[in-house]
């Protein structure tokens, strides 16, 4: 039976580059994304390159669709040997998901966690799992502080679900929500590594990657134009700098994490070196409490 690797959020940015890099591996690339047209175009592109891909439509902000997508993946005739959990968003305006949650909480945490909970038990022994997170969860990371982030501001999953964060956070709309939801996903990744010792589960801080679609949707027209057409051209020029990357480099790193890296429970930086998470995140009891809270919340809802 063919071996398959799942890539979520593969129709743009580093996820797309990861899917293209994985197409060369000879394995079936299981493309999971929310936009049918973009999915089909990518599937065709991979076929053109001589690779093999199947498309699974999934909006991560809608838990019912996530569950359906998981069932569809599990019904495929492939041995699942890898999973790159890369889909994510950064919003500016408060928006609600299909189930009434703050959109970033649903998209960055509830959806990916639900998919992983359904898929991980069915991965082949030794399968590699990657979670694309963000170091903006660390309130002591100066690079992120200078950009306006104030770190992860977690209180409870119920508060996160409604976009409620303690006062004293970032002055920029959406920053506390992004830092907290990506931090929560990092906590999940590190906990999964402990819960599934037969898998290799790692997390990636991909670096500030200019020229992807992250946060572009919510920008004003001029900034949108710059983000869409200028940054993809000049972004790669900065990609060798500390804490920075390009969509291509980040995508190749994601592909490596789901094909060749043999560690588990490691948090990697944009250059592929192990890095430290925030002090809070290094506390196993904090991570375990968050994941238990998340499981309880999703079960009750
Ligand atoms: N860029 C950075 O500087 C940076 C830094 C640290 C971490 N990250 C993380 O890296 C990951 C990839 O982001 P990127 O920078 O490559 O941005 P991107 O180009 O916007 O890619 C994000 C991907 O997630 C998908 N997505 C968003 N909302 C979704 C939803 N509700 N359902 C299904 N898919 C959804 C997008 O789909 P569409 O193609 O349909 O839009 C896209 O394919 C994200 O998890 C992000 O948080 C990025």
Short mmCIF file of C-alpha atoms and ligand atoms in Angstrom, two decimals:
data_model
loop_
_atom_site.label_atom_id
_atom_site.label_comp_id
_atom_site.label_asym_id
_atom_site.label_seq_id
_atom_site.Cartn_x
_atom_site.Cartn_y
_atom_site.Cartn_z
CA UNK A 1 0.00 0.00 0.00
CA UNK A 2 1.21 3.54 -0.77
CA UNK A 3 2.51 5.71 2.04
CA UNK A 4 0.82 9.08 2.62
CA UNK A 5 1.75 12.35 4.29
CA UNK A 6 -0.90 14.89 5.32
CA UNK A 7 -0.23 18.62 4.86
CA UNK A 8 -2.77 21.12 6.17
CA UNK A 9 -2.91 24.73 5.02
CA UNK A 10 -1.16 23.71 1.82
CA UNK A 11 -2.71 26.16 -0.64
CA UNK A 12 -0.56 29.15 0.31
CA UNK A 13 2.76 30.21 1.84
CA UNK A 14 5.05 27.69 3.50
CA UNK A 15 2.43 24.91 3.49
CA UNK A 16 2.27 25.05 -0.29
CA UNK A 17 6.08 24.89 -0.49
CA UNK A 18 6.05 21.95 1.91
CA UNK A 19 3.50 20.11 -0.24
CA UNK A 20 5.59 20.72 -3.38
CA UNK A 21 8.75 19.52 -1.61
CA UNK A 22 6.92 16.42 -0.38
CA UNK A 23 5.67 15.68 -3.90
CA UNK A 24 9.25 14.68 -4.71
CA UNK A 25 9.32 12.10 -1.91
CA UNK A 26 7.35 9.53 -3.92
CA UNK A 27 4.70 9.38 -1.21
CA UNK A 28 1.07 10.37 -1.65
CA UNK A 29 0.63 13.94 -0.45
CA UNK A 30 -2.72 14.36 1.26
CA UNK A 31 -3.60 17.99 0.69
CA UNK A 32 -5.96 19.42 3.30
CA UNK A 33 -7.29 22.93 2.68
CA UNK A 34 -10.46 25.01 2.64
CA UNK A 35 -10.51 26.26 -0.94
CA UNK A 36 -11.61 23.70 -3.55
CA UNK A 37 -10.25 25.62 -6.55
CA UNK A 38 -6.81 26.17 -4.99
CA UNK A 39 -6.74 22.53 -3.89
CA UNK A 40 -7.45 21.25 -7.40
CA UNK A 41 -4.84 23.56 -8.92
CA UNK A 42 -2.20 22.31 -6.46
CA UNK A 43 -3.19 18.69 -7.04
CA UNK A 44 -2.75 19.22 -10.80
CA UNK A 45 0.58 20.96 -10.26
CA UNK A 46 1.87 18.03 -8.22
CA UNK A 47 0.64 15.55 -10.84
CA UNK A 48 2.47 17.63 -13.46
CA UNK A 49 5.67 17.31 -11.43
CA UNK A 50 5.25 13.54 -11.44
CA UNK A 51 3.97 13.33 -7.87
CA UNK A 52 0.79 11.93 -6.43
CA UNK A 53 -1.69 13.91 -4.35
CA UNK A 54 -5.22 13.59 -3.06
CA UNK A 55 -7.32 16.57 -1.99
CA UNK A 56 -9.40 16.82 1.18
CA UNK A 57 -11.56 19.89 1.66
CA UNK A 58 -11.54 21.17 5.22
CA UNK A 59 -12.29 24.47 6.89
CA UNK A 60 -10.46 24.27 10.21
CA UNK A 61 -12.70 26.85 11.80
CA UNK A 62 -15.67 24.46 11.53
CA UNK A 63 -15.35 21.42 13.80
CA UNK A 64 -18.03 19.45 11.95
CA UNK A 65 -16.07 19.81 8.70
CA UNK A 66 -12.84 18.88 10.49
CA UNK A 67 -14.39 15.64 11.74
CA UNK A 68 -15.64 14.81 8.23
CA UNK A 69 -12.19 15.53 6.78
CA UNK A 70 -10.58 13.23 9.36
CA UNK A 71 -12.99 10.43 8.41
CA UNK A 72 -12.23 11.01 4.73
CA UNK A 73 -8.47 10.79 5.38
CA UNK A 74 -8.82 7.63 7.48
CA UNK A 75 -10.82 6.00 4.66
CA UNK A 76 -7.98 6.51 2.15
CA UNK A 77 -6.10 3.49 0.93
CA UNK A 78 -2.73 4.67 2.28
CA UNK A 79 -0.44 4.02 5.22
CA UNK A 80 -0.19 7.35 7.04
CA UNK A 81 3.49 8.02 7.77
CA UNK A 82 3.50 11.79 8.28
CA UNK A 83 1.36 14.76 9.19
CA UNK A 84 2.25 18.45 8.89
CA UNK A 85 -0.23 20.53 10.91
CA UNK A 86 0.41 23.87 9.28
CA UNK A 87 -2.92 25.64 8.67
CA UNK A 88 -3.28 28.82 10.66
CA UNK A 89 -4.50 32.41 10.56
CA UNK A 90 -3.99 35.77 12.19
CA UNK A 91 -7.05 37.98 12.36
CA UNK A 92 -7.48 41.63 13.14
CA UNK A 93 -11.24 41.92 13.46
CA UNK A 94 -13.21 39.86 15.98
CA UNK A 95 -14.96 37.17 13.94
CA UNK A 96 -16.83 34.06 15.02
CA UNK A 97 -16.51 30.52 13.74
CA UNK A 98 -19.34 28.22 12.64
CA UNK A 99 -19.72 27.02 16.24
CA UNK A 100 -19.57 30.57 17.65
CA UNK A 101 -15.91 30.60 18.79
CA UNK A 102 -13.42 33.40 18.18
CA UNK A 103 -12.10 32.60 14.70
CA UNK A 104 -8.38 32.26 15.56
CA UNK A 105 -9.14 29.98 18.53
CA UNK A 106 -11.20 27.72 16.27
CA UNK A 107 -8.79 27.79 13.32
CA UNK A 108 -5.45 27.63 15.15
CA UNK A 109 -6.38 25.32 18.04
CA UNK A 110 -9.78 23.63 18.07
CA UNK A 111 -9.67 22.50 14.42
CA UNK A 112 -6.05 21.25 14.32
CA UNK A 113 -6.38 19.60 17.76
CA UNK A 114 -9.59 17.81 16.73
CA UNK A 115 -7.98 16.58 13.50
CA UNK A 116 -4.85 15.41 15.35
CA UNK A 117 -6.89 13.63 18.05
CA UNK A 118 -8.69 11.67 15.33
CA UNK A 119 -5.64 10.96 13.13
CA UNK A 120 -2.69 10.35 15.50
CA UNK A 121 -3.97 7.00 16.85
CA UNK A 122 -4.03 5.72 13.25
CA UNK A 123 -0.56 6.79 12.14
CA UNK A 124 1.98 4.07 11.41
CA UNK A 125 4.59 3.36 14.11
CA UNK A 126 7.48 5.80 13.66
CA UNK A 127 5.35 8.29 11.71
CA UNK A 128 6.48 11.91 11.90
CA UNK A 129 4.18 14.73 12.97
CA UNK A 130 4.92 18.44 12.74
CA UNK A 131 3.03 21.43 14.17
CA UNK A 132 3.76 24.90 12.77
CA UNK A 133 3.54 27.17 15.80
CA UNK A 134 4.94 30.61 16.61
CA UNK A 135 7.52 31.94 19.03
CA UNK A 136 5.39 35.03 19.62
CA UNK A 137 4.00 32.94 22.52
CA UNK A 138 7.14 33.90 24.47
CA UNK A 139 6.77 37.28 26.23
CA UNK A 140 10.57 37.47 26.62
CA UNK A 141 11.35 37.09 22.92
CA UNK A 142 12.60 40.55 22.04
CA UNK A 143 12.11 40.08 18.28
CA UNK A 144 8.38 39.53 18.89
CA UNK A 145 8.09 42.18 21.63
CA UNK A 146 9.51 44.80 19.25
CA UNK A 147 6.87 43.81 16.71
CA UNK A 148 4.17 44.52 19.31
CA UNK A 149 3.49 41.06 20.78
CA UNK A 150 3.22 40.53 24.54
CA UNK A 151 3.38 36.75 24.55
CA UNK A 152 0.78 34.09 25.25
CA UNK A 153 -1.98 35.41 27.53
CA UNK A 154 -3.78 32.21 28.43
CA UNK A 155 -6.31 31.98 31.23
CA UNK A 156 -8.77 29.23 30.29
CA UNK A 157 -9.89 27.49 27.10
CA UNK A 158 -13.39 28.93 27.60
CA UNK A 159 -11.93 32.46 27.64
CA UNK A 160 -9.75 31.72 24.62
CA UNK A 161 -12.84 30.39 22.82
CA UNK A 162 -14.45 33.81 23.24
CA UNK A 163 -11.29 35.84 22.56
CA UNK A 164 -11.10 37.08 26.17
CA UNK A 165 -7.57 37.97 27.27
CA UNK A 166 -6.29 39.68 30.42
CA UNK A 167 -5.65 43.42 30.32
CA UNK A 168 -2.12 44.68 29.74
CA UNK A 169 -1.56 42.74 26.54
CA UNK A 170 -0.71 43.94 23.05
CA UNK A 171 -2.11 47.23 21.78
CA UNK A 172 -2.48 45.64 18.33
CA UNK A 173 -5.83 43.97 17.59
CA UNK A 174 -5.54 40.22 17.14
CA UNK A 175 -2.00 39.91 18.54
CA UNK A 176 -2.96 38.44 21.94
CA UNK A 177 -5.30 36.04 20.21
CA UNK A 178 -2.63 34.93 17.71
CA UNK A 179 0.11 34.54 20.36
CA UNK A 180 -2.18 32.64 22.72
CA UNK A 181 -3.68 30.31 20.15
CA UNK A 182 -0.30 29.46 18.60
CA UNK A 183 1.09 28.94 22.12
CA UNK A 184 -1.79 26.59 22.89
CA UNK A 185 -0.97 24.62 19.75
CA UNK A 186 2.67 24.37 20.88
CA UNK A 187 1.47 23.01 24.23
CA UNK A 188 -0.62 20.41 22.36
CA UNK A 189 2.34 19.38 20.16
CA UNK A 190 4.66 18.86 23.13
CA UNK A 191 1.97 16.94 25.03
CA UNK A 192 1.19 14.71 22.03
CA UNK A 193 4.90 13.82 21.90
CA UNK A 194 4.59 12.39 25.42
CA UNK A 195 1.26 10.68 24.77
CA UNK A 196 2.37 8.93 21.56
CA UNK A 197 5.87 7.52 22.24
CA UNK A 198 5.75 5.46 19.02
CA UNK A 199 5.46 8.66 16.93
CA UNK A 200 7.96 11.49 16.32
CA UNK A 201 6.08 14.66 17.15
CA UNK A 202 7.89 18.00 16.87
CA UNK A 203 7.00 21.68 16.68
CA UNK A 204 8.39 24.36 14.39
CA UNK A 205 8.77 28.10 14.80
CA UNK A 206 9.24 28.84 11.08
CA UNK A 207 10.63 32.34 11.53
CA UNK A 208 9.19 35.62 10.36
CA UNK A 209 8.34 34.68 6.80
CA UNK A 210 7.46 37.59 4.56
CA UNK A 211 5.39 37.04 1.45
CA UNK A 212 2.94 34.44 2.77
CA UNK A 213 -0.78 35.05 3.11
CA UNK A 214 -0.69 35.31 6.92
CA UNK A 215 -2.81 38.21 8.14
CA UNK A 216 -3.12 39.64 4.62
CA UNK A 217 -6.89 39.18 4.33
CA UNK A 218 -7.53 41.68 7.11
CA UNK A 219 -5.17 44.41 5.84
CA UNK A 220 -6.19 47.74 4.30
CA UNK A 221 -5.97 47.82 0.45
CA UNK A 222 -2.50 49.44 0.23
CA UNK A 223 -0.94 47.09 2.77
CA UNK A 224 -2.73 44.18 1.12
CA UNK A 225 -1.14 45.13 -2.20
CA UNK A 226 2.33 45.35 -0.60
CA UNK A 227 1.86 42.04 1.22
CA UNK A 228 0.59 40.28 -1.90
CA UNK A 229 2.90 41.64 -4.58
CA UNK A 230 5.95 43.34 -3.02
CA UNK A 231 6.84 41.19 -0.01
CA UNK A 232 7.04 37.92 -2.00
CA UNK A 233 9.71 39.64 -4.14
CA UNK A 234 11.81 41.25 -1.40
CA UNK A 235 11.07 38.81 1.46
CA UNK A 236 13.60 36.13 0.42
CA UNK A 237 16.39 38.78 0.56
CA UNK A 238 15.99 38.87 4.35
CA UNK A 239 15.49 35.16 4.86
CA UNK A 240 19.04 34.39 6.08
CA UNK A 241 18.76 36.85 8.95
CA UNK A 242 18.24 35.52 12.48
CA UNK A 243 14.59 34.75 13.23
CA UNK A 244 13.60 35.11 9.55
CA UNK A 245 12.87 32.73 6.71
CA UNK A 246 11.26 32.47 3.28
CA UNK A 247 8.19 30.40 2.32
CA UNK A 248 10.47 28.03 0.38
CA UNK A 249 12.97 27.53 3.25
CA UNK A 250 10.20 27.10 5.81
CA UNK A 251 8.37 24.66 3.51
CA UNK A 252 11.49 22.56 3.00
CA UNK A 253 12.01 22.46 6.77
CA UNK A 254 8.42 21.33 7.33
CA UNK A 255 8.95 18.60 4.71
CA UNK A 256 12.15 17.47 6.50
CA UNK A 257 10.31 17.31 9.82
CA UNK A 258 7.76 14.90 8.38
CA UNK A 259 10.19 12.74 6.41
CA UNK A 260 13.68 12.54 7.94
CA UNK A 261 13.98 14.00 11.44
CA UNK A 262 14.08 11.35 14.16
CA UNK A 263 13.54 13.35 17.35
CA UNK A 264 10.33 13.70 19.31
CA UNK A 265 9.11 16.49 21.59
CA UNK A 266 11.61 18.97 20.15
CA UNK A 267 10.78 22.58 19.35
CA UNK A 268 12.78 23.70 16.30
CA UNK A 269 13.61 27.20 15.09
CA UNK A 270 13.63 28.54 11.54
CA UNK A 271 17.16 27.27 10.89
CA UNK A 272 16.26 23.74 12.00
CA UNK A 273 18.01 24.00 15.38
CA UNK A 274 16.32 23.14 18.70
CA UNK A 275 15.09 26.20 20.58
CA UNK A 276 13.59 27.01 23.98
CA UNK A 277 9.94 27.83 24.40
CA UNK A 278 8.75 30.42 26.94
CA UNK A 279 9.27 29.63 30.63
CA UNK A 280 5.54 28.97 31.00
CA UNK A 281 5.61 26.51 28.09
CA UNK A 282 8.58 24.65 29.57
CA UNK A 283 6.41 23.81 32.58
CA UNK A 284 4.96 20.36 31.93
CA UNK A 285 2.09 20.91 34.38
CA UNK A 286 1.04 24.08 32.52
CA UNK A 287 0.96 22.20 29.21
CA UNK A 288 -0.85 19.19 30.67
CA UNK A 289 -3.44 21.46 32.34
CA UNK A 290 -4.09 23.32 29.10
CA UNK A 291 -4.53 20.14 27.07
CA UNK A 292 -6.82 18.60 29.73
CA UNK A 293 -8.86 21.82 29.74
CA UNK A 294 -9.04 21.73 25.94
CA UNK A 295 -10.16 18.08 25.84
CA UNK A 296 -12.80 18.74 28.49
CA UNK A 297 -14.05 21.86 26.69
CA UNK A 298 -14.37 20.18 23.29
CA UNK A 299 -16.12 17.17 24.85
CA UNK A 300 -18.68 19.33 26.62
CA UNK A 301 -19.44 21.55 23.62
N1 LIG B 1 4.50 33.90 8.11
C1 LIG B 1 5.07 33.96 9.29
O1 LIG B 1 5.88 34.89 9.55
C2 LIG B 1 4.79 32.91 10.33
C3 LIG B 1 5.53 32.95 11.54
C4 LIG B 1 5.29 31.98 12.51
C5 LIG B 1 4.32 31.01 12.31
N2 LIG B 1 3.60 31.01 11.15
C6 LIG B 1 2.59 29.95 10.95
O2 LIG B 1 2.88 29.28 9.74
C7 LIG B 1 1.69 28.65 9.25
C8 LIG B 1 1.56 28.91 7.77
O3 LIG B 1 1.33 30.29 7.58
P1 LIG B 1 1.89 31.13 6.33
O4 LIG B 1 2.74 32.21 6.89
O5 LIG B 1 2.40 30.23 5.28
O6 LIG B 1 0.52 31.87 5.90
P2 LIG B 1 -0.52 31.56 4.72
O7 LIG B 1 0.13 31.74 3.42
O8 LIG B 1 -1.71 32.41 5.01
O9 LIG B 1 -0.89 30.02 4.94
C9 LIG B 1 -1.84 29.62 5.89
C10 LIG B 1 -2.58 28.42 5.34
O10 LIG B 1 -3.61 28.06 6.30
C11 LIG B 1 -4.82 28.01 5.60
N3 LIG B 1 -5.97 28.36 6.41
C12 LIG B 1 -6.23 29.53 7.04
N4 LIG B 1 -7.43 29.47 7.64
C13 LIG B 1 -7.93 28.24 7.36
C14 LIG B 1 -9.14 27.58 7.67
N5 LIG B 1 -10.12 28.17 8.38
N6 LIG B 1 -9.32 26.31 7.23
C15 LIG B 1 -8.37 25.70 6.50
N7 LIG B 1 -7.21 26.27 6.16
C16 LIG B 1 -7.00 27.53 6.59
C17 LIG B 1 -4.71 28.99 4.45
O11 LIG B 1 -5.66 28.67 3.44
P3 LIG B 1 -5.94 29.61 2.18
O12 LIG B 1 -4.85 29.27 1.18
O13 LIG B 1 -7.29 29.21 1.73
O14 LIG B 1 -5.85 31.03 2.65
C18 LIG B 1 -3.28 28.73 4.03
O15 LIG B 1 -3.18 27.63 3.18
C19 LIG B 1 0.55 29.20 10.08
O16 LIG B 1 0.15 28.23 11.04
C20 LIG B 1 1.15 30.41 10.78
O17 LIG B 1 0.53 30.68 12.02
C21 LIG B 1 3.81 31.93 10.16
#
